[in-house]
CSV table of C-alpha atoms in Angstrom, one decimal:
chain,number,residue,atom,x,y,z
P,1,MET,CA,-9.3,-0.6,0.8
P,2,SER,CA,-7.0,0.3,-2.1
P,3,PHE,CA,-6.0,3.9,-2.8
P,4,PHE,CA,-5.8,2.9,-6.5
P,5,GLU,CA,-9.0,3.0,-8.6
P,6,GLU,CA,-10.0,-0.3,-10.1
P,7,ASN,CA,-9.2,0.6,-13.7
P,8,ASN,CA,-5.9,2.3,-12.6
P,9,LYS,CA,-6.5,5.1,-15.1
P,10,SER,CA,-7.5,8.0,-12.8
P,11,SER,CA,-5.5,6.2,-10.1
P,12,LEU,CA,-6.3,8.3,-7.1
P,13,LYS,CA,-9.4,8.5,-5.0
P,14,ALA,CA,-10.5,11.9,-3.6
P,15,VAL,CA,-9.5,11.2,0.0
P,16,ARG,CA,-6.0,10.1,-1.1
P,17,LYS,CA,-5.6,13.1,-3.4
P,18,LYS,CA,-6.4,15.4,-0.6
P,19,GLU,CA,-3.9,13.8,1.7
P,20,LEU,CA,-1.2,14.1,-0.9
P,21,GLU,CA,-2.0,17.7,-1.5
P,22,VAL,CA,-1.7,18.5,2.2
P,23,PHE,CA,1.7,16.6,2.2
P,24,CYS,CA,2.9,18.8,-0.7
P,25,LYS,CA,1.7,22.0,0.9
P,26,ASN,CA,3.5,21.2,4.2
P,27,LEU,CA,6.8,20.7,2.3
P,28,ASN,CA,6.2,23.6,-0.1
P,29,ILE,CA,6.5,21.3,-3.1
P,30,ARG,CA,4.2,20.9,-6.1
P,31,PHE,CA,3.5,17.8,-8.2
P,32,LYS,CA,1.9,18.0,-11.6
P,33,ASN,CA,1.2,14.3,-11.4
P,34,LEU,CA,0.1,13.2,-7.9
P,35,ASP,CA,0.2,9.6,-9.1
P,36,LEU,CA,4.0,9.7,-9.0
P,37,LEU,CA,3.9,10.9,-5.4
P,38,ASN,CA,1.4,8.2,-4.5
P,39,LEU,CA,3.7,5.6,-6.1
P,40,ALA,CA,6.7,7.0,-4.1
P,41,LEU,CA,4.8,6.2,-0.9
P,42,THR,CA,3.8,2.7,-2.0
P,43,HIS,CA,5.9,-0.1,-0.4
P,44,ARG,CA,6.6,-3.3,-2.3
P,45,SER,CA,4.6,-5.3,0.3
P,46,TYR,CA,1.4,-3.8,-1.2
P,47,SER,CA,2.2,-4.9,-4.7
P,48,ASN,CA,3.3,-8.3,-3.4
P,49,GLU,CA,-0.1,-8.8,-1.8
P,50,ASN,CA,-2.1,-7.3,-4.7
P,51,SER,CA,-1.2,-9.2,-7.9
P,52,LYS,CA,-3.0,-6.7,-10.3
P,53,PHE,CA,-0.7,-4.0,-8.9
P,54,HIS,CA,2.4,-6.2,-9.0
P,55,ASP,CA,4.5,-3.4,-10.6
P,56,LEU,CA,3.2,-0.5,-8.5
P,57,ASN,CA,5.7,0.2,-5.8
P,58,ASN,CA,8.4,2.7,-5.0
P,59,GLU,CA,11.6,0.7,-5.6
P,60,LYS,CA,12.5,2.3,-9.0
P,61,LEU,CA,11.8,5.8,-7.7
P,62,GLU,CA,13.9,5.1,-4.6
P,63,PHE,CA,16.8,3.9,-6.8
P,64,LEU,CA,16.6,7.2,-8.8
P,65,GLY,CA,16.1,9.4,-5.7
P,66,ASP,CA,19.1,7.9,-4.0
P,67,SER,CA,21.3,9.2,-6.9
P,68,VAL,CA,19.6,12.7,-6.9
P,69,LEU,CA,20.0,12.9,-3.1
P,70,GLY,CA,23.7,12.0,-3.3
P,71,LEU,CA,24.4,14.4,-6.2
P,72,ALA,CA,22.6,17.4,-4.6
P,73,THR,CA,24.3,16.7,-1.2
P,74,ALA,CA,27.8,16.3,-2.7
P,75,ALA,CA,27.4,19.5,-4.9
P,76,PHE,CA,26.3,21.5,-1.8
P,77,LEU,CA,29.2,20.2,0.3
P,78,TYR,CA,31.7,20.9,-2.5
P,79,LYS,CA,30.7,24.6,-2.5
P,80,ASP,CA,29.9,25.0,1.2
P,81,VAL,CA,33.1,23.4,2.6
P,82,ALA,CA,35.6,24.3,-0.1
P,83,SER,CA,38.6,24.0,2.1
P,84,ALA,CA,37.8,20.5,3.4
P,85,GLN,CA,39.6,17.4,2.2
P,86,GLU,CA,37.8,14.7,0.2
P,87,GLY,CA,37.7,12.4,3.2
P,88,THR,CA,35.9,14.9,5.3
P,89,LEU,CA,33.3,15.6,2.6
P,90,ALA,CA,32.7,11.9,2.1
P,91,ARG,CA,32.2,11.4,5.8
P,92,ILE,CA,29.7,14.2,6.1
P,93,LYS,CA,27.8,13.0,3.0
P,94,ALA,CA,27.7,9.4,4.2
P,95,SER,CA,26.3,10.5,7.5
P,96,VAL,CA,23.5,12.7,6.2
P,97,VAL,CA,22.3,10.4,3.4
P,98,SER,CA,22.2,7.4,5.8
P,99,GLU,CA,19.2,5.4,7.0
P,100,GLN,CA,19.8,6.7,10.5
P,101,THR,CA,19.4,10.3,9.3
P,102,LEU,CA,16.7,9.9,6.6
P,103,ALA,CA,14.3,7.8,8.8
P,104,PRO,CA,13.8,10.6,11.4
P,105,ILE,CA,13.4,13.1,8.5
P,106,ALA,CA,10.6,10.9,7.1
P,107,ALA,CA,8.8,10.7,10.4
P,108,GLY,CA,9.4,14.1,11.9
P,109,VAL,CA,9.7,16.6,9.1
P,110,MET,CA,7.9,14.9,6.2
P,111,LYS,CA,5.2,13.1,8.2
P,112,ILE,CA,5.4,10.1,5.9
P,113,PRO,CA,4.4,7.1,8.1
P,114,PRO,CA,0.6,7.6,8.0
P,115,LEU,CA,0.7,8.1,4.2
P,116,LEU,CA,2.5,4.9,3.4
P,117,VAL,CA,0.6,2.3,1.3
P,118,MET,CA,1.7,-1.2,2.4
P,119,GLY,CA,0.6,-4.8,2.6
P,120,ARG,CA,-1.4,-6.1,5.5
P,121,GLY,CA,1.5,-8.3,6.7
P,122,GLU,CA,4.0,-5.4,6.7
P,123,GLU,CA,1.4,-3.2,8.4
P,124,MET,CA,0.9,-5.7,11.2
P,125,SER,CA,4.7,-6.0,11.8
P,126,GLY,CA,5.1,-2.3,12.4
P,127,GLY,CA,6.3,-1.4,8.9
P,128,ARG,CA,5.4,2.3,9.3
P,129,GLN,CA,8.1,2.7,12.0
P,130,LYS,CA,10.8,0.7,10.2
P,131,LYS,CA,13.8,2.9,9.5
P,132,ALA,CA,14.7,1.2,6.2
P,133,ILE,CA,11.2,1.7,4.8
P,134,LEU,CA,11.0,5.3,5.9
P,135,ALA,CA,14.5,6.1,4.5
P,136,ASP,CA,13.6,4.5,1.2
P,137,ALA,CA,10.3,6.5,1.1
P,138,VAL,CA,12.3,9.7,1.4
P,139,GLU,CA,14.5,8.8,-1.5
P,140,ALA,CA,11.5,7.7,-3.5
P,141,VAL,CA,9.7,11.0,-3.0
P,142,ILE,CA,12.9,12.8,-4.1
P,143,GLY,CA,13.0,10.6,-7.2
P,144,ALA,CA,9.3,11.2,-8.0
P,145,LEU,CA,9.8,15.0,-7.7
P,146,TYR,CA,12.8,14.8,-10.1
P,147,VAL,CA,10.7,12.9,-12.6
P,148,ASP,CA,7.7,15.2,-12.2
P,149,SER,CA,9.4,18.6,-12.0
P,150,GLY,CA,13.1,18.2,-12.8
P,151,TYR,CA,16.4,18.4,-11.0
P,152,LYS,CA,16.0,22.0,-9.6
P,153,ALA,CA,12.8,21.2,-7.8
P,154,ALA,CA,14.2,18.0,-6.4
P,155,GLU,CA,17.5,19.7,-5.4
P,156,LYS,CA,15.5,22.4,-3.5
P,157,LEU,CA,13.7,19.7,-1.5
P,158,VAL,CA,16.9,17.8,-0.8
P,159,LEU,CA,18.7,20.9,0.5
P,160,GLU,CA,15.8,21.9,2.7
P,161,LEU,CA,15.9,18.5,4.3
P,162,ILE,CA,19.6,17.8,4.4
P,163,VAL,CA,21.4,21.1,5.1
P,164,PRO,CA,20.1,21.1,8.7
P,165,GLU,CA,21.6,17.6,9.1
P,166,ILE,CA,24.9,18.7,7.6
P,167,ARG,CA,25.1,21.5,10.2
P,168,LYS,CA,24.5,19.0,13.0
P,169,VAL,CA,27.3,16.8,11.7
P,170,GLN,CA,29.6,19.9,11.5
P,171,LYS,CA,28.8,20.7,15.1
P,172,ASN,CA,29.3,17.0,16.0
P,173,THR,CA,25.7,16.5,17.0
P,174,GLY,CA,24.4,14.5,14.1
P,175,ASN,CA,24.2,10.7,13.5
P,176,LYS,CA,27.6,9.0,13.5
P,177,ASP,CA,28.7,7.2,10.3
P,178,TYR,CA,30.8,4.5,11.9
P,179,LYS,CA,31.4,2.6,8.6
P,180,THR,CA,33.1,5.6,7.0
P,181,VAL,CA,35.2,6.3,10.1
P,182,LEU,CA,36.3,2.7,10.4
P,183,GLN,CA,37.1,2.5,6.8
P,184,GLU,CA,39.2,5.6,6.8
P,185,TYR,CA,41.1,4.5,9.9
P,186,TYR,CA,41.8,1.0,8.6
P,187,GLN,CA,42.7,2.1,5.1
P,188,LYS,CA,45.2,4.6,6.5
P,189,LYS,CA,46.8,2.2,8.9
P,190,TYR,CA,46.8,-1.1,6.9
P,191,LYS,CA,45.9,-0.1,3.3
P,192,GLU,CA,43.0,-2.4,3.3
P,193,CYS,CA,39.2,-2.1,3.6
P,194,PRO,CA,37.0,-3.7,6.4
P,195,LYS,CA,35.1,-6.7,5.2
P,196,TYR,CA,31.5,-7.2,6.3
P,197,GLU,CA,30.0,-10.6,6.6
P,198,LEU,CA,26.3,-11.3,6.7
P,199,VAL,CA,26.1,-14.0,9.4
P,200,LYS,CA,22.4,-14.8,9.2
P,201,THR,CA,19.0,-13.4,8.7
P,202,TYR,CA,15.9,-14.4,10.7
P,203,GLY,CA,12.3,-13.6,11.1
P,204,PRO,CA,9.4,-13.4,8.7
P,205,GLU,CA,9.9,-11.9,5.2
P,206,CYS,CA,8.1,-8.7,6.3
P,207,ASP,CA,10.1,-8.3,9.5
P,208,LYS,CA,13.6,-9.6,9.0
P,209,THR,CA,16.6,-9.1,11.3
P,210,PHE,CA,20.1,-9.1,9.9
P,211,GLU,CA,23.3,-10.1,11.8
P,212,VAL,CA,26.6,-8.8,10.5
P,213,LYS,CA,30.3,-9.2,11.5
P,214,VAL,CA,33.1,-6.9,10.4
P,215,HIS,CA,36.5,-8.4,9.7
P,216,LEU,CA,39.7,-6.3,10.1
P,217,GLY,CA,42.5,-8.6,9.1
P,218,ASP,CA,42.6,-11.5,11.6
P,219,SER,CA,40.3,-9.6,14.0
P,220,CYS,CA,36.5,-9.9,14.0
P,221,TYR,CA,33.9,-7.7,15.7
P,222,GLY,CA,30.2,-8.4,16.2
P,223,PRO,CA,27.9,-9.8,15.3
P,224,ALA,CA,25.6,-6.8,15.4
P,225,GLU,CA,21.9,-6.8,14.6
P,226,GLY,CA,19.8,-4.4,12.4
P,227,LYS,CA,16.5,-4.3,10.7
P,228,SER,CA,18.4,-3.8,7.4
P,229,LYS,CA,21.8,-5.0,6.2
P,230,LYS,CA,23.0,-1.4,6.2
P,231,SER,CA,22.0,-0.7,9.8
P,232,ALA,CA,23.5,-4.0,10.9
P,233,GLU,CA,26.8,-3.0,9.2
P,234,GLN,CA,26.7,0.4,10.9
P,235,ASN,CA,26.2,-1.4,14.3
P,236,ALA,CA,29.1,-3.8,13.6
P,237,ALA,CA,31.3,-0.9,12.7
P,238,ARG,CA,30.3,0.9,15.9
P,239,ILE,CA,31.4,-2.1,17.9
P,240,ALA,CA,34.8,-2.1,16.1
P,241,CYS,CA,35.3,1.6,16.6
P,242,SER,CA,34.5,1.3,20.3
P,243,ALA,CA,36.9,-1.7,20.7
P,244,LEU,CA,39.7,0.0,18.9
P,245,LYS,CA,39.0,3.4,20.7
P,246,ILE,CA,38.6,5.2,17.4
P,247,LYS,CA,37.3,8.7,17.9
P,248,VAL,CA,34.1,9.2,16.0
């Protein structure tokens, strides 16, 4: 059963509206237009399976939210760690805005999985637990809040979600960003960047697995698997860091 009304004018049914209101209350945020929040929680698999809602998914909001998330995080780090070098700030930022960090936030803090609207195929393949989908939903919610209520409201939510993760990284207990560590090591030593190669993808469209290798000059590490290209690259970088005994 769709959460969208047939004429798509009032958009939300009463049960869905109540769910979204509870979501907002739990995060201490407010949406003037709950349709935007609903859209932020709608995966493209839903619009792919429902032709009359072909443009109703969270991809554009996720694109916008990614930028808001990055800006708010970078601005906080600039003020909070004023004495740190640019490389340190970049490493912390890359870690906390990563799929590996955002997906647990989506599931544990924001309680997003049961609220996702997705196609039947994606649902059957375990889409509510996929890191890439959860991380994208976090960014889409941030983007929706920015459109609905402006930058300050979106920034407030970002910092409430991200600052605890920044503190974990600073205490060396957060998720490791192997790609950034590997890049800094390799650029410093050889003045070149690692090159990632997508070896292959396999599985159905709704449940793809990616295999990636990382090339460092004549050396190659991997392949490593991931449920998104980003996570596969992280895993390949982790293999390289381990082989080269790079401290992360």
